[in-house]
mmCIF file with all atom_site columns, C-alpha atoms in Angstrom:
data_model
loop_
_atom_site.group_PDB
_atom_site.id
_atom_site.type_symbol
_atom_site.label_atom_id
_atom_site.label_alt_id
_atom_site.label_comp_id
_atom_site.label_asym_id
_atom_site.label_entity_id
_atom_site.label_seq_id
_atom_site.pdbx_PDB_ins_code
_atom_site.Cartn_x
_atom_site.Cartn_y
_atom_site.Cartn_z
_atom_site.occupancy
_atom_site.B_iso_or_equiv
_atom_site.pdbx_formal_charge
_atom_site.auth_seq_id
_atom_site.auth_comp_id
_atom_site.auth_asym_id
_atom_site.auth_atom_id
_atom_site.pdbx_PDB_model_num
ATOM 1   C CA . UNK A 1 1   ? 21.310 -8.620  -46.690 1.00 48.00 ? 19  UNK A CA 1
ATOM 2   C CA . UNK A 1 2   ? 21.677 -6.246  -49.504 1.00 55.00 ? 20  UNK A CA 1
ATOM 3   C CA . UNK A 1 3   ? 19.023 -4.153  -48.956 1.00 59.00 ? 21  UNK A CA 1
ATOM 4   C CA . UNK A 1 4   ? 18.698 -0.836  -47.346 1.00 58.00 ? 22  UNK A CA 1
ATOM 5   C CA . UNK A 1 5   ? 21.941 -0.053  -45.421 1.00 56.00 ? 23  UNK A CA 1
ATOM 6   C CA . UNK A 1 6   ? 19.578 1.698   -42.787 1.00 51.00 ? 24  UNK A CA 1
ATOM 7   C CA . UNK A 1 7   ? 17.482 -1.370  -42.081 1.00 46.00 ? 25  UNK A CA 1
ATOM 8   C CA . UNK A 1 8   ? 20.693 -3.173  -41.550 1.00 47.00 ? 26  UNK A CA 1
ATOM 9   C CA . UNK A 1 9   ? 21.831 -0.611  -39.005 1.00 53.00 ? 27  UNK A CA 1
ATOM 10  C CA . UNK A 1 10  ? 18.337 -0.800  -37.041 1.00 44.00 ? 28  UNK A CA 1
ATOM 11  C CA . UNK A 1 11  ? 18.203 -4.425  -37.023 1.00 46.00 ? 29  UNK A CA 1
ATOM 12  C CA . UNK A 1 12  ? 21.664 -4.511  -35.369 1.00 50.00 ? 30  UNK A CA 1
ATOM 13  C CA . UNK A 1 13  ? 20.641 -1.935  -33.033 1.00 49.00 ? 31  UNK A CA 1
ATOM 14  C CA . UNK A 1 14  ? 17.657 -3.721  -31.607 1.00 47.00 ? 32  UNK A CA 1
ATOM 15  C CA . UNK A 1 15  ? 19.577 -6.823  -31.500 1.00 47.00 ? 33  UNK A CA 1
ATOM 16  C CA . UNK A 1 16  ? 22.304 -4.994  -29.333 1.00 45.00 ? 34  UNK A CA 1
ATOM 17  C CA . UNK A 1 17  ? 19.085 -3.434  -27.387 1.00 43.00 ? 35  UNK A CA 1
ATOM 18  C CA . UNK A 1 18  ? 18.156 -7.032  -26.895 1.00 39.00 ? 36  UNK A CA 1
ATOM 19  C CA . UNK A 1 19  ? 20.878 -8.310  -25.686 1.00 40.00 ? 37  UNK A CA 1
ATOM 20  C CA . UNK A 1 20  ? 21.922 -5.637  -23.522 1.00 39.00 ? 38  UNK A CA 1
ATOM 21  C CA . UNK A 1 21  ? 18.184 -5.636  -21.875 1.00 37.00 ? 39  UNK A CA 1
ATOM 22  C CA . UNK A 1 22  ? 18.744 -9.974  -21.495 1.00 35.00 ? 40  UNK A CA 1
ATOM 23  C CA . UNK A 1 23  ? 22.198 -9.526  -19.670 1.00 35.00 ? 41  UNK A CA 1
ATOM 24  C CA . UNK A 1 24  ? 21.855 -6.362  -17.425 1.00 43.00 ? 42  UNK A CA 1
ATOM 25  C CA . UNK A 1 25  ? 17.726 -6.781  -16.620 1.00 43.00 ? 43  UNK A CA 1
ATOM 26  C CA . UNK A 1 26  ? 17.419 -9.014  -13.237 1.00 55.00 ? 44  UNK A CA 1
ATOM 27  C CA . UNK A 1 27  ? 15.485 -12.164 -13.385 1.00 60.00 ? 45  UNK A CA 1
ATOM 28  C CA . UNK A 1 28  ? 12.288 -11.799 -12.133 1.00 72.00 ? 46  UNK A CA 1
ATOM 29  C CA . UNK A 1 29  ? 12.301 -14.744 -9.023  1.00 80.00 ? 47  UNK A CA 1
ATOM 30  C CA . UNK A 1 30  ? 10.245 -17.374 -9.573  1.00 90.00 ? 48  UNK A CA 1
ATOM 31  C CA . UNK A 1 31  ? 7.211  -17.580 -7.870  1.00 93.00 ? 49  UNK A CA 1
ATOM 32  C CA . UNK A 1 32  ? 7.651  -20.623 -5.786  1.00 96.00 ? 50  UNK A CA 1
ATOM 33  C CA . UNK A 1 33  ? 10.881 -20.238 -3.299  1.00 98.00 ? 51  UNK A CA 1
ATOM 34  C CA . UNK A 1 34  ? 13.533 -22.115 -4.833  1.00 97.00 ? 52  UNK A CA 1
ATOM 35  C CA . UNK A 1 35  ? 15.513 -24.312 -2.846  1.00 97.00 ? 53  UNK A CA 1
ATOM 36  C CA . UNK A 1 36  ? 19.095 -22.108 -2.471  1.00 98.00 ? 54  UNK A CA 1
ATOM 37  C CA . UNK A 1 37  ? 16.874 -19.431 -0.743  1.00 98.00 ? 55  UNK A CA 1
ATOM 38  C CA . UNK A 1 38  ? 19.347 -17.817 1.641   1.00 98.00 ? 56  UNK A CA 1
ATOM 39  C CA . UNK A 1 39  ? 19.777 -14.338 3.644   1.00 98.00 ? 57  UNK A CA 1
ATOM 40  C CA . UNK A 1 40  ? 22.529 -12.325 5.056   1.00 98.00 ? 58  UNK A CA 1
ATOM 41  C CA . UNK A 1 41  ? 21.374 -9.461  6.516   1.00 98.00 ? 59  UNK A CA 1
ATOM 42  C CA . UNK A 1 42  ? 24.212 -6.842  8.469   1.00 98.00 ? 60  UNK A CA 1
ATOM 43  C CA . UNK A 1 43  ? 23.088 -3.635  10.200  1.00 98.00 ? 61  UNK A CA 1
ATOM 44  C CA . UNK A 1 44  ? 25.763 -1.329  12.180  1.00 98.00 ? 62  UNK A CA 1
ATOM 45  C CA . UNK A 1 45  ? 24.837 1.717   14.539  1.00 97.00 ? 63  UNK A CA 1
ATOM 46  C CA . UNK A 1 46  ? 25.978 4.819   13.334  1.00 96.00 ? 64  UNK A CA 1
ATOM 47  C CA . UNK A 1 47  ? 29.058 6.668   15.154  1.00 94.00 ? 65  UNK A CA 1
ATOM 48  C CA . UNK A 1 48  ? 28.375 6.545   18.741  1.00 96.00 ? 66  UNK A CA 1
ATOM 49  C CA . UNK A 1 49  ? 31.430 6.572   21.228  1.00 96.00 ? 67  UNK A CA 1
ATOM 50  C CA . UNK A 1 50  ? 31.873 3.430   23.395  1.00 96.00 ? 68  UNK A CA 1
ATOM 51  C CA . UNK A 1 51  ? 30.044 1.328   24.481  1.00 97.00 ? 69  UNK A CA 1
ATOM 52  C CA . UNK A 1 52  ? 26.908 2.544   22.492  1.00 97.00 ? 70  UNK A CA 1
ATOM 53  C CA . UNK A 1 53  ? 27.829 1.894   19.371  1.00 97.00 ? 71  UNK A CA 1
ATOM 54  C CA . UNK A 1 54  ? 26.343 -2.299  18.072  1.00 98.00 ? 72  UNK A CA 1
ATOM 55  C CA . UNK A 1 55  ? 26.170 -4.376  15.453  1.00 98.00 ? 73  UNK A CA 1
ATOM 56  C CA . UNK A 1 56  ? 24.538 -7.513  14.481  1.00 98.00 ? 74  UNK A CA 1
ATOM 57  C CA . UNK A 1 57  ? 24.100 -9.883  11.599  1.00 98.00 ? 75  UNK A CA 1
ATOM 58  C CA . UNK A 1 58  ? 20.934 -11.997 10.728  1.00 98.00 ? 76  UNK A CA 1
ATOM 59  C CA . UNK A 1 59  ? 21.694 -14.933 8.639   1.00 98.00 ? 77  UNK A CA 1
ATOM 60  C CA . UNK A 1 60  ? 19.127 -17.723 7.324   1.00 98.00 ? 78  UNK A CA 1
ATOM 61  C CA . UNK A 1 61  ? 20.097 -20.571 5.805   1.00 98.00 ? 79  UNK A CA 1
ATOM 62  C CA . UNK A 1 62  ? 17.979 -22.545 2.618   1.00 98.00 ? 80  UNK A CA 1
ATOM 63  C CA . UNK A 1 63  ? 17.513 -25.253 5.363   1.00 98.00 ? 81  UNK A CA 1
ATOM 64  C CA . UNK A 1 64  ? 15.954 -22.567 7.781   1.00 98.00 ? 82  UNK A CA 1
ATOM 65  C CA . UNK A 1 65  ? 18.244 -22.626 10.157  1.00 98.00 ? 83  UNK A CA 1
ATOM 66  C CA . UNK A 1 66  ? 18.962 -18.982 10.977  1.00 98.00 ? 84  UNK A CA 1
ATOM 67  C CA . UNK A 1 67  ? 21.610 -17.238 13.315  1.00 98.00 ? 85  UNK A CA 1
ATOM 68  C CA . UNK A 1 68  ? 22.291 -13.721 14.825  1.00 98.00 ? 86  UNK A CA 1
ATOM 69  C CA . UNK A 1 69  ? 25.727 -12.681 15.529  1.00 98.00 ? 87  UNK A CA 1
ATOM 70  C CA . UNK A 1 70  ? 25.650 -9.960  17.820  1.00 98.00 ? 88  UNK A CA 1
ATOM 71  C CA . UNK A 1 71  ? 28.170 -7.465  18.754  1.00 98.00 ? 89  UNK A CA 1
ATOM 72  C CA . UNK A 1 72  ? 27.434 -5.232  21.881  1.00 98.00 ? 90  UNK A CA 1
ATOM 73  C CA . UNK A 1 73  ? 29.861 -2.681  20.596  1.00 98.00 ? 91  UNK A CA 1
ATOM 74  C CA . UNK A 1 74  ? 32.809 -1.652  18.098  1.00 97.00 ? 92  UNK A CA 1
ATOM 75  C CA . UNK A 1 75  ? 34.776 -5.182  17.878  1.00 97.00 ? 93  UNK A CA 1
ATOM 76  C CA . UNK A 1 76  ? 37.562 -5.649  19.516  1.00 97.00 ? 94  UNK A CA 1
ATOM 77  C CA . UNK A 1 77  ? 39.536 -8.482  21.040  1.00 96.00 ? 95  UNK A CA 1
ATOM 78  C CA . UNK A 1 78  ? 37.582 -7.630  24.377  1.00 95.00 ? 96  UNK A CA 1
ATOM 79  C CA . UNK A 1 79  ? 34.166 -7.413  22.763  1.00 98.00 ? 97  UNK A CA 1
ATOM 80  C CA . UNK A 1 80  ? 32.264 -9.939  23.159  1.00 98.00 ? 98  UNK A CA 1
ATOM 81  C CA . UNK A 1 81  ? 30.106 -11.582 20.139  1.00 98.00 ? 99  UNK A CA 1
ATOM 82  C CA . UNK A 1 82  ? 26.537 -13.639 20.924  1.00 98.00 ? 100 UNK A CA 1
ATOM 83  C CA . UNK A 1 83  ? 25.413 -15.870 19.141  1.00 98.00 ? 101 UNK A CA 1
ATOM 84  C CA . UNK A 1 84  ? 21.700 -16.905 18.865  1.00 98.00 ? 102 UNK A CA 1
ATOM 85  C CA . UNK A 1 85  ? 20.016 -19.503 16.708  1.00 98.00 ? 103 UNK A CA 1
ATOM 86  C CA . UNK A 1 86  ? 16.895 -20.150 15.456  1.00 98.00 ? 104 UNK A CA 1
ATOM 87  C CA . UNK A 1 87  ? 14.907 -22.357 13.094  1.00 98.00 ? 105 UNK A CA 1
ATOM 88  C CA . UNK A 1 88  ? 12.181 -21.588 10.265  1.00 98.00 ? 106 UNK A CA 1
ATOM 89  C CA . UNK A 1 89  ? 9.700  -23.605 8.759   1.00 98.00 ? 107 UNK A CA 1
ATOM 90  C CA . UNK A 1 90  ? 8.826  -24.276 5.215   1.00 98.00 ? 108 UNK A CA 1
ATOM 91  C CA . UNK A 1 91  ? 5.940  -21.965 5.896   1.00 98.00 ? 109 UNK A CA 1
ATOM 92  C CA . UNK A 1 92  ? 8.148  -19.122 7.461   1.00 98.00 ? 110 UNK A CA 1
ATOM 93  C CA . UNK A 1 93  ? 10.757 -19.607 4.614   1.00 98.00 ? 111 UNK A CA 1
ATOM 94  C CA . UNK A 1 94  ? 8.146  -19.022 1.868   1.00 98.00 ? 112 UNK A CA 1
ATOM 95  C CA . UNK A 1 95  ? 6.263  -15.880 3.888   1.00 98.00 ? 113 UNK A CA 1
ATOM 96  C CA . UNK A 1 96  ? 9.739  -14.481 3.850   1.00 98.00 ? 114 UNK A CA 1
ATOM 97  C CA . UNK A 1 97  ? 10.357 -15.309 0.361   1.00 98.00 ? 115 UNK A CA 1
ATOM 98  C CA . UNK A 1 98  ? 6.894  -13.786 -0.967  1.00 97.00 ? 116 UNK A CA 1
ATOM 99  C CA . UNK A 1 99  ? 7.805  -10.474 1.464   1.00 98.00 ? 117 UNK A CA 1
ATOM 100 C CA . UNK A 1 100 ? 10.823 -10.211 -0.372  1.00 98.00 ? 118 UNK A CA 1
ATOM 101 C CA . UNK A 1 101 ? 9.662  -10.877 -4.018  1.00 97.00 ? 119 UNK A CA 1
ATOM 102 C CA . UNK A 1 102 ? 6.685  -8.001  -3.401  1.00 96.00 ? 120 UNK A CA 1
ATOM 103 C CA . UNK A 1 103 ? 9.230  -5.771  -2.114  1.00 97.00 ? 121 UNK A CA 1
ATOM 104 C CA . UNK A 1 104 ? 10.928 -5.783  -5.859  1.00 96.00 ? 122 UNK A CA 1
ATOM 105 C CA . UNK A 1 105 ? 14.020 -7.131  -4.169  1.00 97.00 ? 123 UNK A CA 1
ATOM 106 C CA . UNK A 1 106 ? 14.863 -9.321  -7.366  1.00 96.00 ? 124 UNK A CA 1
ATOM 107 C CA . UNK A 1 107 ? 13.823 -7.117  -10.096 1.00 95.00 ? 125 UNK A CA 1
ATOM 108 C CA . UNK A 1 108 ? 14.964 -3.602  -8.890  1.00 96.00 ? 126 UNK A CA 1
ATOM 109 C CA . UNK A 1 109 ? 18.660 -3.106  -9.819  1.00 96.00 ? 127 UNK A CA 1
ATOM 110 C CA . UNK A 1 110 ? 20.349 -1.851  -6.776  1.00 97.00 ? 128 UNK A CA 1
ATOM 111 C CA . UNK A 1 111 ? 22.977 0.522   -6.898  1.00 97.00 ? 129 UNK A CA 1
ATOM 112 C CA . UNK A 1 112 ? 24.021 2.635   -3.904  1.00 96.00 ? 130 UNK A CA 1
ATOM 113 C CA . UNK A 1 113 ? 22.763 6.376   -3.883  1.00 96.00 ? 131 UNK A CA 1
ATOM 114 C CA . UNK A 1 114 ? 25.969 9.027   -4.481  1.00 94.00 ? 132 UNK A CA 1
ATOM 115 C CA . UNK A 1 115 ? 24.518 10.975  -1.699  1.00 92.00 ? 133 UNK A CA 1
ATOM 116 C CA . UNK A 1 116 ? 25.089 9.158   1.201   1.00 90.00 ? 134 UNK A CA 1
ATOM 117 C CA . UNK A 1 117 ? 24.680 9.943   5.069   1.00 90.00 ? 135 UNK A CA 1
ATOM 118 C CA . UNK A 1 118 ? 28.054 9.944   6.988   1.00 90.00 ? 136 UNK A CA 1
ATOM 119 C CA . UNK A 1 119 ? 27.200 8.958   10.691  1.00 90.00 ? 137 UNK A CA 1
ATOM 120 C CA . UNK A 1 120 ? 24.281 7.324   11.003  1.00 93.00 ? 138 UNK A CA 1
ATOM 121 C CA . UNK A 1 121 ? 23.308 3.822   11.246  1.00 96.00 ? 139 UNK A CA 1
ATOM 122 C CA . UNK A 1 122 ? 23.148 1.243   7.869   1.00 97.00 ? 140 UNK A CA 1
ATOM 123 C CA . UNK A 1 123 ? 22.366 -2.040  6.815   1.00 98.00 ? 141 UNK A CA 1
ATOM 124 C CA . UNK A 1 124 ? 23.164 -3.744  3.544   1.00 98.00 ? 142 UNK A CA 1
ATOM 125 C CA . UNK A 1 125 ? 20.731 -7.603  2.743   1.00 98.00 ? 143 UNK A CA 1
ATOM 126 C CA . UNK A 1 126 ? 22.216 -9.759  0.776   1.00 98.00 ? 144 UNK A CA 1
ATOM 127 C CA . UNK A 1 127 ? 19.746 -12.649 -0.937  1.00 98.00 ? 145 UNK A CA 1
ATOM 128 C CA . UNK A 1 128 ? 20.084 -15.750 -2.702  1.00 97.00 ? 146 UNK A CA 1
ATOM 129 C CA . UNK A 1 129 ? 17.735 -17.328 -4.933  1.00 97.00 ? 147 UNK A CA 1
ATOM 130 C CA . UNK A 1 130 ? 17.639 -19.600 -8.147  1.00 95.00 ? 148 UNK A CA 1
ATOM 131 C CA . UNK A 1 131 ? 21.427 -19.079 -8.795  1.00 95.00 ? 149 UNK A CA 1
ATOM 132 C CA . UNK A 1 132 ? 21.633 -15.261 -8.141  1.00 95.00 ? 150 UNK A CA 1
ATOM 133 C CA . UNK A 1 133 ? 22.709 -12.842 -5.298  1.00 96.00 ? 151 UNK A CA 1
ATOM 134 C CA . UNK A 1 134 ? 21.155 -10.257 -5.123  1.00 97.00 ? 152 UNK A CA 1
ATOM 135 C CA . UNK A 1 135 ? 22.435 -7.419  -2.602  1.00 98.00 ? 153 UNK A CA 1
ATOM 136 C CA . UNK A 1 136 ? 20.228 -4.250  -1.383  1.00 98.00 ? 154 UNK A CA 1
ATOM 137 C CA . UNK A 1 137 ? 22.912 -1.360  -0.765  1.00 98.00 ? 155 UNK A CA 1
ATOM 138 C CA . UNK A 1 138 ? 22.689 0.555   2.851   1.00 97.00 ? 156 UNK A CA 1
ATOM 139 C CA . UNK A 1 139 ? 21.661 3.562   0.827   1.00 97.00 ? 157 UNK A CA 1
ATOM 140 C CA . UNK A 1 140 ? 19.545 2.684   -2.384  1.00 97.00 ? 158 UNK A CA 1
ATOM 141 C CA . UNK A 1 141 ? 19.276 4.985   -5.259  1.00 96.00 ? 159 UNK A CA 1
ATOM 142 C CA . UNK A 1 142 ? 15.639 4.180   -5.756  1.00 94.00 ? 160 UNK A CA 1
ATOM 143 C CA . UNK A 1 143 ? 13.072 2.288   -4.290  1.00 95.00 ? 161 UNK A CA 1
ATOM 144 C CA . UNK A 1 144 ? 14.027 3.339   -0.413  1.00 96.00 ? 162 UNK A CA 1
ATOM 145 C CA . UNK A 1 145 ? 10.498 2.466   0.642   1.00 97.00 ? 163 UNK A CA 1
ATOM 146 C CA . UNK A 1 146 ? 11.612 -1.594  -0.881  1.00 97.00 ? 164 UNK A CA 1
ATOM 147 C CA . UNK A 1 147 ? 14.988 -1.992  0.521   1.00 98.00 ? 165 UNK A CA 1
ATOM 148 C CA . UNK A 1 148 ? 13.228 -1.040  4.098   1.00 98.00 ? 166 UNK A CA 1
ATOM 149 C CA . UNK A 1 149 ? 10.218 -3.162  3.918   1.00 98.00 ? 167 UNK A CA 1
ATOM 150 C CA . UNK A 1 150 ? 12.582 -6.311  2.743   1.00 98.00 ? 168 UNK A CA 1
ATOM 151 C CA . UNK A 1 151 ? 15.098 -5.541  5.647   1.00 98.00 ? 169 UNK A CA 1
ATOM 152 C CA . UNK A 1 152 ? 12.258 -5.037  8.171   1.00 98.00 ? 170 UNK A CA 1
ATOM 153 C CA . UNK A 1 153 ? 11.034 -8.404  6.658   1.00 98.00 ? 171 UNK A CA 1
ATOM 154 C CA . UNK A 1 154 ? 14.144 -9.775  7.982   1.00 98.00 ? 172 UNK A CA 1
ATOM 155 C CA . UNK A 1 155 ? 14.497 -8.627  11.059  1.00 98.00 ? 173 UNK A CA 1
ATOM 156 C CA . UNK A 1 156 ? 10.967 -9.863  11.953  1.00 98.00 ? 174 UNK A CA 1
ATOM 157 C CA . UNK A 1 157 ? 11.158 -13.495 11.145  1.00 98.00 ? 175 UNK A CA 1
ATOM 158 C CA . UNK A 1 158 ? 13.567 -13.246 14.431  1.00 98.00 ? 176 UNK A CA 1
ATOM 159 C CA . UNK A 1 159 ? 11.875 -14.328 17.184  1.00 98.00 ? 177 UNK A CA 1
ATOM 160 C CA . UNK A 1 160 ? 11.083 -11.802 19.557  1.00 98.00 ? 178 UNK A CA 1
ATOM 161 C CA . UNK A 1 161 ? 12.679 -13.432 22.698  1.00 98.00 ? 179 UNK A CA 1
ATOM 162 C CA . UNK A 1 162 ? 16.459 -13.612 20.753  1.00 98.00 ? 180 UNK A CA 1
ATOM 163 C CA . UNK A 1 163 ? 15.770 -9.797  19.857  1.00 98.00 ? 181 UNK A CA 1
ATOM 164 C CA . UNK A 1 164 ? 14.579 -9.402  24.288  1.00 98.00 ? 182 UNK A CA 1
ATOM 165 C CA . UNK A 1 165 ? 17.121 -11.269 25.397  1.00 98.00 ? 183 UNK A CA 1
ATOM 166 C CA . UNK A 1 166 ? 19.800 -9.658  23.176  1.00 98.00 ? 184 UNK A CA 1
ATOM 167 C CA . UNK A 1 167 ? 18.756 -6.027  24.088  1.00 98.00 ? 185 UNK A CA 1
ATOM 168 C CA . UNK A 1 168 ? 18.541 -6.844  28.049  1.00 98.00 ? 186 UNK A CA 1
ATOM 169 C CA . UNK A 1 169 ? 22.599 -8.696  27.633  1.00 98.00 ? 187 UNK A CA 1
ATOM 170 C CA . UNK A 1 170 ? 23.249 -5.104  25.928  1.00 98.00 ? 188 UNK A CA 1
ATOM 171 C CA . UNK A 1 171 ? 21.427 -3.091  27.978  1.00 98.00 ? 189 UNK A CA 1
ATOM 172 C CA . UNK A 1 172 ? 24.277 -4.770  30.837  1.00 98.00 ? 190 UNK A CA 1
ATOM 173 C CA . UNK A 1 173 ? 26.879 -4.628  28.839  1.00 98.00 ? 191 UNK A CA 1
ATOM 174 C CA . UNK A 1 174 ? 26.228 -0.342  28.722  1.00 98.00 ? 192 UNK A CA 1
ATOM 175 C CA . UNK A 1 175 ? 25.838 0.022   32.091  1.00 97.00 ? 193 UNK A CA 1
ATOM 176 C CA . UNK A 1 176 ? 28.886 -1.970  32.876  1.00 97.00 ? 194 UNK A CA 1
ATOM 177 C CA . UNK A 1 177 ? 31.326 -0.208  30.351  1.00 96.00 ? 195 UNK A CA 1
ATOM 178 C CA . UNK A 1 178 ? 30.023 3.076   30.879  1.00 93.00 ? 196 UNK A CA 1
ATOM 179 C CA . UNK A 1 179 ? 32.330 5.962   32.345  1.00 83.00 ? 197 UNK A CA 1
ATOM 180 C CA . UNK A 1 180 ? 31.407 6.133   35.813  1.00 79.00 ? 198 UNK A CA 1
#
């Protein structure tokens, strides 16, 4: 190229633009589930003394198979941890899937906000799918309304009756560790 040393220079730049825009961009999911669909999903209670503060985590396997690990309060040697399982269907696999893709979760690029609240309760999802994790941050920069619809997603493909039967066994394990 011996022609005008400008063109040069703006031909390199939207080259670099390019490639910059191919490696930092997300993938946009495809539109069918793909088959290493998987979710990790943690949520903590804010700081609460003893024995009101709980935690649980929500995982789902590509085969469906799904588990919540459930901690009445801050771990501990004497804590005890729960664990429920539960299955989902091809069906209930893709609904979650499609909740997740229209919530932007694999074309928004997540970054946690650099105003964060100290205290309170969080949650961070983690998602697999077509070869890339893909992790929503407890406190997004952007696109709050998202990151809540595609945890709440989440949390709802959990059958009712784990999330019942979890609350009563915590509900006990309060009343039994409380202060008299």
């Amino acid at each position: 190229m011996n022609g005008n040393p400008l063109l040069v220079w703006v031909l390199i730049a939207l080259a670099s633009t390019s490639l910059a825009c191919a490696t930092f961009a997300p993938n946009p999911a495809p539109e069918v589930r793909p088959v290493d669909f998987a979710v990790q999903y943690d949520w903590w209670e804010g700081s609460l003394p003893p024995p009101y503060h709980y935690e649980y985590a929500v995982t789902i396997a590509a085969d469906g198979v799904g588990t919540v690990t459930y901690v009445p309060d801050y771990p501990s040697e004497e804590t005890p941890t729960w664990v429920e399982t539960f299955t989902l269907d091809a069906a209930q696999l893709d609904e979650l899937y499609a909740r997740l893709r229209a919530a932007d979760v694999f074309t928004t690029v997540w970054r946690e906000a650099d105003d964060i609240p100290v205290g309170g309760s969080s949650s961070v999802l983690t998602v697999t799918a077509d070869g890339a994790t893909t992790t929503v941050p407890a406190f997004p920069d952007r696109a709050v309304e998202q990151a809540d619809a595609a945890k709440s997603a989440v949390y709802a493909v959990v059958p009712a009756e784990i999330w019942d039967r979890l609350t009563a066994q915590r509900d006990q394990y309060v009343q039994d560790h409380e202060a008299p």
